[in-house]
Amino acid sequence: MSKTNNKLSIIPLGGVGEIGKNMTAYCYGNDIIVVDAGLKFPEEEMLGIDMVISDITYLIENRSKVRGLFLTHGHEDHIGGLAYFLKHLNIPVYGTRLTLGLVEGKLREHGLTESTKLITITNRSNIKLGAFQVSCFHVNHSIPDSVGFAIECPEGIIVHTGDFKFDYTPVDGRLADYYKLAELGERGVLVLLSDSTNAERPGYTMSERTVGSTIDDTFREATSRIILATFASNIHRIQQVFEAAERYGRKVAVVGRSMVNNISIAMDLGYLRVAKGTLIDADDINRIPPEKLMILTTGSQGEPMAALTRMARATHRKAEILPGDTVIIASNPIPGNEKYISRTIDQLFRIGANVIYQSISGVHVSGHGSQEELKLMLNLIKPKYFIPVHGEFRMLKRHSELAVSTGVSEENIFITDIGDVIEFQNGRGRLAAKVTAGTVLIDGLGVGDVGNIVLRDRKLLSQDGILVVVVTLAKQDGTILSGPDIISRGFVYVRESEELLEEANRIVTSTLHRLVAENVNEWSSLKTGVRDALGRFLFEQTRRRPMILPIIMEV
């Protein structure tokens, strides 16, 4: 491809300085392509928020230039925001068979199936979109059909790895495309964007097959029911669970909506092989002898509403944990979920279950490459420039140090924030101006209507509660006709705080009399006066700052 005066711009819109909501825009001339459209789950302080997606204002402003969206694999942090993305930008979506199979279910929920063009790609595909030519290479990860992309434009070759590890004994027998990666390195790669999730972890990540041997040992030793919780997307692990169940003559019941959906899709597409008669309906759980039953479920992160947690609390409609059951939690805690998992494990032990989890047994391996694999990727690709992605800042920093150790020049490494623009022209890269980027919070059906102010109010309400002050004033002279009535929620128990609330009532009355005498008759000023006076009094008496909501009516 011949060069012009145009520049290549790489813009991370998610996935740097955080875990989740991966999205990267590649721009050249009048053409833009996007890789991934993920979500992340809310942090603890995001009260009431269901999920977090990327702010795509920049892409919407340049909608006429956006040619297509490429998906690396089917995890939520890479496809979970796609439906919200497509409501603003109706462009073709490229992905492998399993990835698009998982995407179709999401689009159906949002009524976007008919309007969205889904195009299946393989590691032999070569797609031309404007100034870009995109090919993909197979990588190993904790979900089948994962790929990375080689993106060519007049400025050079960009390699975007997606999430990856190098598994030398993969469950499905498909090795990473080492030859293709080495070939790209020989041709000369301008810039590499590589997964940094495990950049702090030395050595190599274990093969998924090692989990299979642990699962096999557990099945051999268990004398009652087995309940195994894992990520619904980890089809390789689920395959090994079914194989172990078949080996030891157990029927498998699947519980949890996402697990049922993913297994159904994987079986339909041929990514999951299950012997006839092994899979039973969850309604038949109580008809199978305990030593012949295995329950496969969601809830490996201890989420309050997930199936395993509800089974542990005996609130699940179809199953509950019984003394003597063997429960396998085949996952590592996602940062922030540790307390939920600990709480669930404690509850399982209280019931009398035999609990097997990662800190005492090897029932989980990561889907991300550790330091030696990250160095192998760097050595195969031999990039001139390097941008670590998919990780929190400390991971990006550690990955950049690994890149330096493999020969990448330190000044050719960009550790970015969301919205940074890295420009390349005539083989030279630089950090340019930022674009509008950040996060959009989703709460129920509301997309972006909850911001920092609403979250601040929710936090205040959760900490010190609310006091509602209702008072009616005469329109002519401002005298109090009724009230003040004070309603407390989450602040103090009314029956035990009558004196405090009576004094609060007197303060509101005297404050209103004073303001009216001073000819203050604007409602906003009256409300502010009441709020300030009452707030000072309550803090002096209780050292708490409840939200105070004055309601003043005029008759």
Coordinates of C-alpha atoms in Angstrom, one line a residue:
M1 CA 0.0 0.0 0.0
S2 CA 1.4 3.4 -1.0
K3 CA 1.7 6.1 1.6
T4 CA -0.1 9.5 1.5
N5 CA -0.1 12.5 3.7
N6 CA -2.7 10.8 5.9
K7 CA -1.9 9.6 9.4
L8 CA -2.7 6.4 11.2
S9 CA -4.4 7.1 14.5
I10 CA -4.9 4.5 17.2
I11 CA -7.4 5.4 19.9
P12 CA -8.1 3.2 22.9
L13 CA -11.8 3.8 24.0
G14 CA -11.6 1.2 26.7
G15 CA -9.4 -1.6 28.1
V16 CA -6.4 0.5 29.2
G17 CA -5.9 1.3 32.9
E18 CA -8.8 -1.0 33.8
I19 CA -10.0 -4.6 33.4
G20 CA -13.0 -4.7 31.0
K21 CA -14.9 -2.9 28.3
N22 CA -12.3 -3.3 25.6
M23 CA -12.6 -1.2 22.5
T24 CA -10.0 0.3 20.2
A25 CA -10.5 2.5 17.1
Y26 CA -8.1 2.5 14.2
C27 CA -8.3 5.6 11.9
Y28 CA -6.6 6.3 8.6
G29 CA -7.7 9.1 6.2
N30 CA -11.5 8.8 5.9
D31 CA -11.7 5.3 7.2
I32 CA -12.2 3.9 10.8
I33 CA -12.4 0.4 12.0
V34 CA -13.1 -0.7 15.5
V35 CA -11.9 -3.8 17.4
D36 CA -14.2 -5.1 20.2
A37 CA -17.2 -3.5 22.0
G38 CA -17.1 -4.8 25.6
L39 CA -18.5 -3.9 28.9
K40 CA -17.3 -4.1 32.5
F41 CA -19.2 -4.8 35.6
P42 CA -19.7 -2.0 38.1
E43 CA -17.3 -1.2 40.9
E44 CA -18.5 -1.3 44.5
E45 CA -19.1 2.5 44.7
M46 CA -21.3 2.5 41.5
L47 CA -24.5 1.9 43.5
G48 CA -27.4 0.5 41.5
I49 CA -25.4 0.4 38.2
D50 CA -25.8 -2.8 36.1
M51 CA -22.9 -2.4 33.7
V52 CA -20.4 0.1 32.3
I53 CA -19.7 0.6 28.6
S54 CA -17.4 2.8 26.6
D55 CA -18.3 6.4 25.6
I56 CA -18.4 6.3 21.8
T57 CA -19.0 10.0 21.2
Y58 CA -15.9 10.2 18.9
L59 CA -17.2 7.4 16.7
I60 CA -20.7 8.8 16.5
E61 CA -19.3 12.2 15.5
N62 CA -17.3 10.4 12.7
R63 CA -20.0 7.9 11.9
S64 CA -19.6 8.4 8.1
K65 CA -16.0 7.1 8.3
V66 CA -16.7 3.9 10.5
R67 CA -16.5 0.9 8.2
G68 CA -16.8 -2.1 10.4
L69 CA -16.4 -3.7 13.9
F70 CA -14.1 -6.7 14.5
L71 CA -14.5 -9.0 17.5
T72 CA -11.6 -11.0 19.0
H73 CA -13.7 -13.4 21.0
G74 CA -17.0 -13.9 22.8
H75 CA -16.3 -12.8 26.4
E76 CA -18.5 -10.1 27.9
D77 CA -15.6 -7.6 28.2
H78 CA -15.3 -7.8 24.4
I79 CA -18.8 -8.2 23.1
G80 CA -21.1 -7.1 26.1
G81 CA -21.5 -3.5 24.9
L82 CA -22.2 -4.4 21.2
A83 CA -25.9 -4.0 21.3
Y84 CA -25.6 -0.4 22.7
F85 CA -22.9 0.3 20.1
L86 CA -25.1 -0.9 17.2
K87 CA -28.0 1.3 18.2
H88 CA -25.9 4.3 17.3
L89 CA -23.7 2.8 14.5
N90 CA -25.3 0.3 12.2
I91 CA -22.1 -1.2 10.6
P92 CA -21.0 -4.8 9.7
V93 CA -19.8 -6.9 12.5
Y94 CA -17.0 -9.5 11.9
G95 CA -16.3 -12.4 14.2
T96 CA -15.7 -16.1 14.3
R97 CA -18.6 -18.6 14.3
L98 CA -18.8 -19.1 18.1
T99 CA -18.3 -15.4 18.8
L100 CA -21.2 -14.5 16.4
G101 CA -23.3 -17.3 17.8
L102 CA -23.0 -15.6 21.3
V103 CA -23.6 -12.2 19.7
E104 CA -26.8 -13.3 18.0
G105 CA -28.5 -14.0 21.4
K106 CA -27.6 -10.5 22.6
L107 CA -28.9 -8.9 19.5
R108 CA -32.1 -10.8 19.7
E109 CA -32.8 -9.5 23.2
H110 CA -32.4 -5.9 21.9
G111 CA -34.4 -6.4 18.6
L112 CA -31.3 -5.9 16.4
T113 CA -31.1 -9.2 14.7
E114 CA -32.7 -8.1 11.4
S115 CA -30.9 -4.8 11.1
T116 CA -27.3 -6.1 11.9
K117 CA -25.0 -7.6 9.3
L118 CA -22.9 -10.4 10.9
I119 CA -20.0 -11.7 8.8
T120 CA -18.2 -14.9 9.8
I121 CA -14.4 -14.9 9.6
T122 CA -11.7 -17.6 10.0
N123 CA -7.9 -17.4 10.4
R124 CA -7.8 -17.6 6.6
S125 CA -10.0 -14.5 6.1
N126 CA -8.7 -11.3 4.5
I127 CA -11.1 -8.3 4.6
K128 CA -10.6 -5.0 2.8
L129 CA -12.4 -2.0 4.3
G130 CA -11.3 1.3 2.9
A131 CA -7.6 1.9 3.6
F132 CA -7.5 -1.1 5.9
Q133 CA -6.8 -4.8 5.1
V134 CA -7.6 -7.1 8.1
S135 CA -6.6 -10.7 8.5
C136 CA -6.8 -12.8 11.7
F137 CA -4.8 -15.4 13.5
H138 CA -5.9 -18.0 15.9
V139 CA -4.9 -17.7 19.6
N140 CA -5.5 -19.8 22.7
H141 CA -7.8 -18.3 25.4
S142 CA -10.4 -19.6 27.9
I143 CA -13.1 -19.5 25.1
P144 CA -12.8 -21.3 21.7
D145 CA -12.6 -19.4 18.4
S146 CA -10.4 -16.6 19.8
V147 CA -8.4 -14.5 17.3
G148 CA -6.1 -11.6 17.0
F149 CA -5.9 -9.2 14.0
A150 CA -3.2 -8.1 11.6
I151 CA -4.4 -4.7 10.4
E152 CA -2.6 -3.3 7.3
C153 CA -2.8 0.3 6.1
P154 CA -0.5 2.5 4.0
E155 CA 1.4 3.4 7.2
G156 CA 2.3 -0.2 8.0
I157 CA 1.1 -3.3 9.9
I158 CA -0.6 -3.2 13.2
V159 CA -1.0 -6.4 15.3
H160 CA -3.8 -6.5 17.8
T161 CA -3.5 -9.7 19.9
G162 CA -6.8 -9.8 21.7
D163 CA -6.7 -11.9 24.9
F164 CA -4.3 -14.8 24.5
K165 CA -2.0 -17.4 26.0
F166 CA 0.2 -20.0 24.3
D167 CA -1.3 -23.4 25.3
Y168 CA 0.8 -26.3 23.9
T169 CA -1.8 -28.9 24.7
P170 CA -5.2 -27.1 24.1
V171 CA -8.4 -29.0 24.8
D172 CA -9.6 -28.6 21.2
G173 CA -6.2 -29.4 19.7
R174 CA -5.9 -26.0 17.9
L175 CA -2.6 -24.4 18.5
A176 CA -2.0 -20.7 18.1
D177 CA -0.9 -19.6 14.6
Y178 CA 2.8 -19.5 15.4
Y179 CA 3.8 -19.5 11.8
K180 CA 1.5 -16.6 10.9
L181 CA 2.8 -14.6 13.9
A182 CA 6.4 -15.2 12.9
E183 CA 5.6 -14.4 9.3
L184 CA 4.2 -11.0 10.3
G185 CA 7.3 -10.4 12.4
E186 CA 9.5 -11.1 9.3
R187 CA 7.5 -8.7 7.2
G188 CA 8.0 -5.9 9.7
V189 CA 5.3 -4.8 12.2
L190 CA 4.9 -1.0 12.9
V191 CA 3.0 -1.4 16.2
L192 CA 1.9 -4.2 18.5
L193 CA -1.1 -3.9 20.9
S194 CA -0.9 -6.9 23.3
D195 CA -2.9 -8.3 26.3
S196 CA -1.4 -7.2 29.6
T197 CA -3.7 -9.0 32.1
N198 CA -1.0 -11.4 33.5
A199 CA 2.0 -9.2 32.9
E200 CA 2.8 -9.3 36.6
R201 CA 2.8 -13.1 36.7
P202 CA 6.2 -14.8 36.0
G203 CA 6.6 -18.0 34.0
Y204 CA 4.0 -19.6 31.9
T205 CA 0.2 -20.0 32.3
M206 CA -0.7 -23.7 32.8
S207 CA -2.6 -25.5 30.1
E208 CA -6.4 -25.8 30.5
R209 CA -5.8 -29.6 30.4
T210 CA -4.4 -29.5 33.9
V211 CA -7.8 -28.5 35.2
G212 CA -9.2 -31.6 33.5
S213 CA -7.0 -33.9 35.6
T214 CA -8.2 -32.1 38.8
I215 CA -11.8 -32.4 37.8
D216 CA -11.2 -36.1 37.0
D217 CA -9.7 -36.8 40.4
T218 CA -12.7 -35.1 42.1
F219 CA -15.3 -37.1 40.1
R220 CA -13.5 -40.3 41.0
E221 CA -13.5 -39.6 44.7
A222 CA -17.0 -38.0 45.1
T223 CA -19.6 -40.3 46.7
S224 CA -22.6 -37.9 46.4
R225 CA -23.7 -35.2 44.1
I226 CA -21.2 -32.9 42.4
I227 CA -22.0 -29.2 41.8
L228 CA -19.4 -27.4 39.6
A229 CA -19.6 -23.6 39.1
T230 CA -17.5 -22.0 36.4
F231 CA -17.6 -19.2 33.8
A232 CA -20.4 -19.9 31.4
S233 CA -18.1 -18.9 28.5
N234 CA -15.3 -21.4 29.3
I235 CA -16.4 -24.0 26.8
H236 CA -13.1 -25.9 27.0
R237 CA -13.6 -26.4 30.7
I238 CA -17.2 -27.4 30.3
Q239 CA -16.1 -29.9 27.6
Q240 CA -13.8 -31.6 30.2
V241 CA -16.6 -31.6 32.8
F242 CA -18.9 -33.4 30.4
E243 CA -16.1 -35.9 29.5
A244 CA -15.5 -36.6 33.2
A245 CA -19.3 -37.1 33.8
E246 CA -19.5 -39.5 31.0
R247 CA -16.4 -41.4 32.2
Y248 CA -17.9 -41.9 35.7
G249 CA -21.5 -42.5 34.6
R250 CA -23.1 -39.2 35.9
K251 CA -25.9 -37.3 34.3
V252 CA -25.4 -33.6 34.0
A253 CA -28.1 -30.9 34.7
V254 CA -27.4 -27.3 33.7
V255 CA -28.6 -24.5 36.0
G256 CA -28.2 -20.8 35.3
R257 CA -29.5 -18.8 32.3
S258 CA -26.1 -17.8 30.8
M259 CA -24.8 -21.4 31.2
V260 CA -27.9 -22.9 29.5
N261 CA -27.6 -20.4 26.6
N262 CA -23.9 -20.8 26.0
I263 CA -24.0 -24.6 26.2
S264 CA -26.9 -24.7 23.7
I265 CA -25.1 -22.4 21.3
A266 CA -21.8 -24.3 21.6
M267 CA -23.5 -27.6 21.0
D268 CA -25.4 -26.3 18.0
L269 CA -22.2 -24.9 16.4
G270 CA -20.2 -28.1 17.2
Y271 CA -17.8 -26.6 19.7
L272 CA -19.1 -28.8 22.5
R273 CA -19.5 -32.6 22.2
V274 CA -21.9 -34.3 24.6
A275 CA -22.9 -38.0 24.5
K276 CA -26.5 -38.7 24.0
G277 CA -28.4 -39.2 27.3
T278 CA -25.7 -37.3 29.5
L279 CA -27.6 -34.0 29.5
I280 CA -30.8 -34.0 31.6
D281 CA -33.4 -31.3 32.3
A282 CA -32.9 -29.4 35.6
D283 CA -36.5 -30.4 36.6
D284 CA -35.3 -34.0 36.8
I285 CA -32.5 -33.3 39.4
N286 CA -34.4 -35.0 42.3
R287 CA -35.1 -38.1 40.2
I288 CA -31.4 -39.1 39.8
P289 CA -29.5 -40.9 42.6
P290 CA -27.0 -38.5 44.2
E291 CA -24.0 -40.6 43.2
K292 CA -25.1 -40.4 39.5
L293 CA -25.7 -36.7 39.3
M294 CA -23.6 -33.7 38.5
I295 CA -25.0 -30.1 38.4
L296 CA -23.2 -27.5 36.2
T297 CA -24.0 -24.0 37.2
T298 CA -23.1 -20.3 37.1
G299 CA -22.1 -18.3 40.2
S300 CA -18.3 -18.9 40.4
Q301 CA -17.9 -15.2 41.4
G302 CA -20.3 -15.5 44.3
E303 CA -22.7 -13.0 42.7
P304 CA -25.8 -12.6 45.0
M305 CA -28.4 -13.5 42.2
A306 CA -26.3 -16.3 40.5
A307 CA -27.5 -19.9 40.7
L308 CA -24.8 -21.3 43.0
T309 CA -25.4 -18.5 45.6
R310 CA -29.1 -19.1 45.5
M311 CA -28.7 -22.8 45.8
A312 CA -26.5 -22.2 48.9
R313 CA -29.2 -20.1 50.5
A314 CA -31.9 -22.7 49.5
T315 CA -33.7 -20.0 47.5
H316 CA -33.3 -21.6 44.1
R317 CA -36.5 -23.1 42.5
K318 CA -34.9 -26.3 41.2
A319 CA -31.9 -27.2 43.3
E320 CA -30.2 -26.7 46.7
I321 CA -26.9 -27.7 48.3
L322 CA -27.2 -30.7 50.7
P323 CA -24.8 -32.0 53.3
G324 CA -22.3 -34.3 51.7
D325 CA -22.4 -32.6 48.2
T326 CA -19.1 -31.8 46.6
V327 CA -19.0 -28.2 45.3
I328 CA -16.2 -27.2 42.9
I329 CA -15.7 -23.5 42.3
A330 CA -13.6 -23.5 39.2
S331 CA -12.5 -19.9 38.8
N332 CA -10.3 -17.2 40.3
P333 CA -12.0 -14.2 41.9
I334 CA -12.3 -11.2 39.5
P335 CA -10.8 -8.2 41.4
G336 CA -13.5 -6.8 43.7
N337 CA -15.5 -10.1 44.0
E338 CA -13.3 -11.7 46.7
K339 CA -15.8 -11.0 49.5
Y340 CA -18.7 -12.4 47.6
I341 CA -16.9 -15.7 46.9
S342 CA -15.7 -15.9 50.5
R343 CA -19.2 -15.4 51.8
T344 CA -20.5 -18.2 49.4
I345 CA -17.8 -20.6 50.4
D346 CA -18.5 -20.0 54.1
Q347 CA -22.2 -20.7 53.6
L348 CA -21.4 -23.9 51.7
F349 CA -19.2 -25.2 54.5
R350 CA -22.0 -24.4 57.0
I351 CA -24.3 -26.6 55.1
G352 CA -21.9 -29.4 55.2
A353 CA -20.7 -29.5 51.6
N354 CA -17.2 -30.5 50.6
V355 CA -15.9 -27.4 48.9
I356 CA -13.0 -27.4 46.4
Y357 CA -11.7 -24.0 45.3
Q358 CA -8.7 -22.4 43.7
S359 CA -6.6 -21.6 46.8
I360 CA -6.6 -25.3 47.9
S361 CA -6.7 -27.1 44.6
G362 CA -5.9 -26.4 40.9
V363 CA -9.4 -26.1 39.6
H364 CA -8.7 -23.0 37.5
V365 CA -6.1 -21.7 35.1
S366 CA -6.0 -18.3 33.5
G367 CA -6.8 -17.7 29.9
H368 CA -4.1 -15.0 29.7
G369 CA -0.4 -15.4 29.0
S370 CA 2.1 -14.9 31.8
Q371 CA 5.4 -13.1 31.3
E372 CA 7.3 -15.7 29.3
E373 CA 4.4 -15.9 26.8
L374 CA 4.1 -12.2 26.5
K375 CA 7.9 -12.1 25.7
L376 CA 7.3 -14.9 23.1
M377 CA 4.7 -12.8 21.4
L378 CA 7.0 -9.7 21.4
N379 CA 9.8 -11.8 20.0
L380 CA 7.7 -13.3 17.3
I381 CA 6.2 -10.0 16.2
K382 CA 9.3 -7.9 16.7
P383 CA 7.4 -4.6 16.6
K384 CA 9.0 -1.1 16.1
Y385 CA 6.4 0.4 18.5
F386 CA 4.5 -1.2 21.4
I387 CA 1.2 -0.3 23.1
P388 CA 0.2 -2.5 26.1
V389 CA -3.6 -2.9 26.4
H390 CA -6.2 -5.0 28.3
G391 CA -5.1 -4.3 31.9
E392 CA -4.8 -1.9 34.8
F393 CA -2.0 0.7 34.8
R394 CA 0.4 -1.4 36.8
M395 CA 0.0 -4.3 34.4
L396 CA 0.6 -2.0 31.4
K397 CA 3.7 -0.7 33.1
R398 CA 5.1 -4.2 33.8
H399 CA 4.3 -5.2 30.2
S400 CA 6.2 -2.2 28.9
E401 CA 9.2 -3.3 30.9
L402 CA 9.0 -6.8 29.4
A403 CA 8.9 -5.2 25.9
V404 CA 12.1 -3.3 26.7
S405 CA 13.8 -6.5 27.8
T406 CA 13.0 -8.0 24.4
G407 CA 14.6 -5.1 22.5
V408 CA 11.8 -2.6 22.0
S409 CA 13.1 0.9 22.4
E410 CA 11.8 2.6 25.5
E411 CA 10.8 5.8 23.6
N412 CA 8.8 3.6 21.2
I413 CA 6.4 2.4 24.0
F414 CA 3.1 4.2 24.7
I415 CA 1.3 3.6 28.0
T416 CA -2.1 5.2 27.2
D417 CA -5.2 6.4 28.9
I418 CA -8.7 6.0 27.5
G419 CA -9.2 8.7 24.7
D420 CA -5.5 9.2 24.0
V421 CA -4.6 9.4 20.3
I422 CA -1.4 7.8 19.1
E423 CA -0.5 9.1 15.7
F424 CA 1.9 7.4 13.2
Q425 CA 3.2 9.2 10.1
N426 CA 6.1 8.2 7.9
G427 CA 7.1 5.4 10.3
R428 CA 7.2 7.7 13.4
G429 CA 4.8 7.6 16.3
R430 CA 3.8 10.3 18.8
L431 CA 1.1 10.9 21.4
A432 CA -1.3 13.5 20.0
A433 CA -4.4 15.2 21.5
K434 CA -7.2 13.4 23.3
V435 CA -10.7 12.7 22.0
T436 CA -13.9 12.6 24.0
A437 CA -14.0 9.2 25.8
G438 CA -14.7 7.6 29.1
T439 CA -17.5 5.6 30.6
V440 CA -21.3 5.3 30.1
L441 CA -23.3 3.9 33.0
I442 CA -26.3 1.6 32.4
D443 CA -29.0 1.4 35.1
G444 CA -32.0 -0.7 34.0
L445 CA -33.2 0.7 30.7
G446 CA -31.4 4.0 31.3
V447 CA -28.2 4.4 29.2
G448 CA -26.0 7.3 30.4
D449 CA -28.7 9.0 32.4
V450 CA -26.9 8.3 35.7
G451 CA -23.8 10.4 36.2
N452 CA -21.5 11.4 39.0
I453 CA -24.1 13.6 40.7
V454 CA -26.7 10.8 40.9
L455 CA -24.0 8.4 42.2
R456 CA -23.0 10.9 44.8
D457 CA -26.6 11.2 46.0
R458 CA -27.0 7.5 46.1
K459 CA -23.8 7.2 48.2
L460 CA -25.0 9.9 50.6
L461 CA -28.4 8.1 50.9
S462 CA -26.7 4.8 51.6
Q463 CA -24.5 6.3 54.3
D464 CA -26.7 8.7 56.3
G465 CA -30.2 8.4 55.0
I466 CA -32.7 11.1 54.2
L467 CA -34.9 13.6 56.0
V468 CA -37.9 15.0 54.2
V469 CA -39.3 18.3 55.6
V470 CA -42.9 19.2 54.4
V471 CA -44.3 22.6 55.2
T472 CA -47.2 24.7 53.8
L473 CA -47.0 28.5 53.8
A474 CA -49.7 31.1 53.2
K475 CA -49.3 32.9 49.9
Q476 CA -50.2 36.3 51.3
D477 CA -47.9 36.7 54.3
G478 CA -45.7 33.6 54.4
T479 CA -47.1 32.3 57.7
I480 CA -47.0 28.5 58.3
L481 CA -50.4 26.9 57.7
S482 CA -49.3 23.3 58.3
G483 CA -46.2 21.5 59.4
P484 CA -43.3 21.3 59.4
D485 CA -43.7 17.5 59.2
I486 CA -40.4 15.6 59.2
I487 CA -40.1 12.2 57.6
S488 CA -36.9 10.1 58.3
R489 CA -35.7 7.2 56.2
G490 CA -32.4 5.5 56.9
F491 CA -31.3 8.3 59.3
V492 CA -32.8 7.6 62.8
Y493 CA -35.6 5.4 64.1
V494 CA -38.4 7.9 64.7
R495 CA -39.9 6.3 67.9
E496 CA -36.5 6.4 69.6
S497 CA -35.5 9.9 68.5
E498 CA -38.6 12.0 69.2
E499 CA -36.7 14.7 71.1
L500 CA -34.2 15.1 68.3
L501 CA -37.0 15.4 65.7
E502 CA -39.0 17.8 67.8
E503 CA -36.0 20.1 68.2
A504 CA -35.4 19.8 64.4
N505 CA -39.0 20.8 63.9
R506 CA -38.5 23.9 66.1
I507 CA -35.4 24.8 64.1
V508 CA -37.2 24.6 60.8
T509 CA -40.1 26.7 62.1
S510 CA -37.8 29.4 63.5
T511 CA -35.7 29.5 60.3
L512 CA -38.8 30.0 58.2
H513 CA -40.1 32.8 60.5
R514 CA -36.7 34.5 60.3
L515 CA -36.5 34.3 56.5
V516 CA -40.0 35.5 55.9
A517 CA -39.4 38.4 58.3
E518 CA -36.3 39.3 56.2
N519 CA -38.6 39.3 53.1
V520 CA -37.0 36.2 51.6
N521 CA -39.8 34.6 49.5
E522 CA -38.0 32.7 46.8
W523 CA -38.6 29.0 47.2
S524 CA -35.0 28.1 46.4
S525 CA -33.7 30.5 49.1
L526 CA -36.2 29.2 51.7
K527 CA -35.2 25.6 50.9
T528 CA -31.5 26.4 51.2
G529 CA -32.0 28.2 54.5
V530 CA -33.9 25.3 56.0
R531 CA -31.4 22.8 54.6
D532 CA -28.4 24.7 56.0
A533 CA -29.8 25.3 59.5
L534 CA -31.2 21.8 59.9
G535 CA -28.0 20.2 58.5
R536 CA -25.8 22.1 61.0
F537 CA -28.0 21.1 63.9
L538 CA -28.2 17.4 63.0
F539 CA -24.4 17.2 62.5
E540 CA -23.8 18.7 65.9
Q541 CA -26.2 16.2 67.5
T542 CA -25.4 13.0 65.6
R543 CA -22.2 13.6 63.6
R544 CA -24.2 12.5 60.5
R545 CA -25.0 14.3 57.3
P546 CA -28.4 12.9 56.0
M547 CA -29.7 14.2 52.7
I548 CA -32.3 16.9 53.6
L549 CA -35.1 17.4 51.1
P550 CA -37.4 20.4 52.0
I551 CA -40.8 20.4 50.3
I552 CA -42.4 23.8 50.6
M553 CA -46.0 24.3 49.3
E554 CA -47.9 27.6 49.0
V555 CA -51.6 28.0 49.5

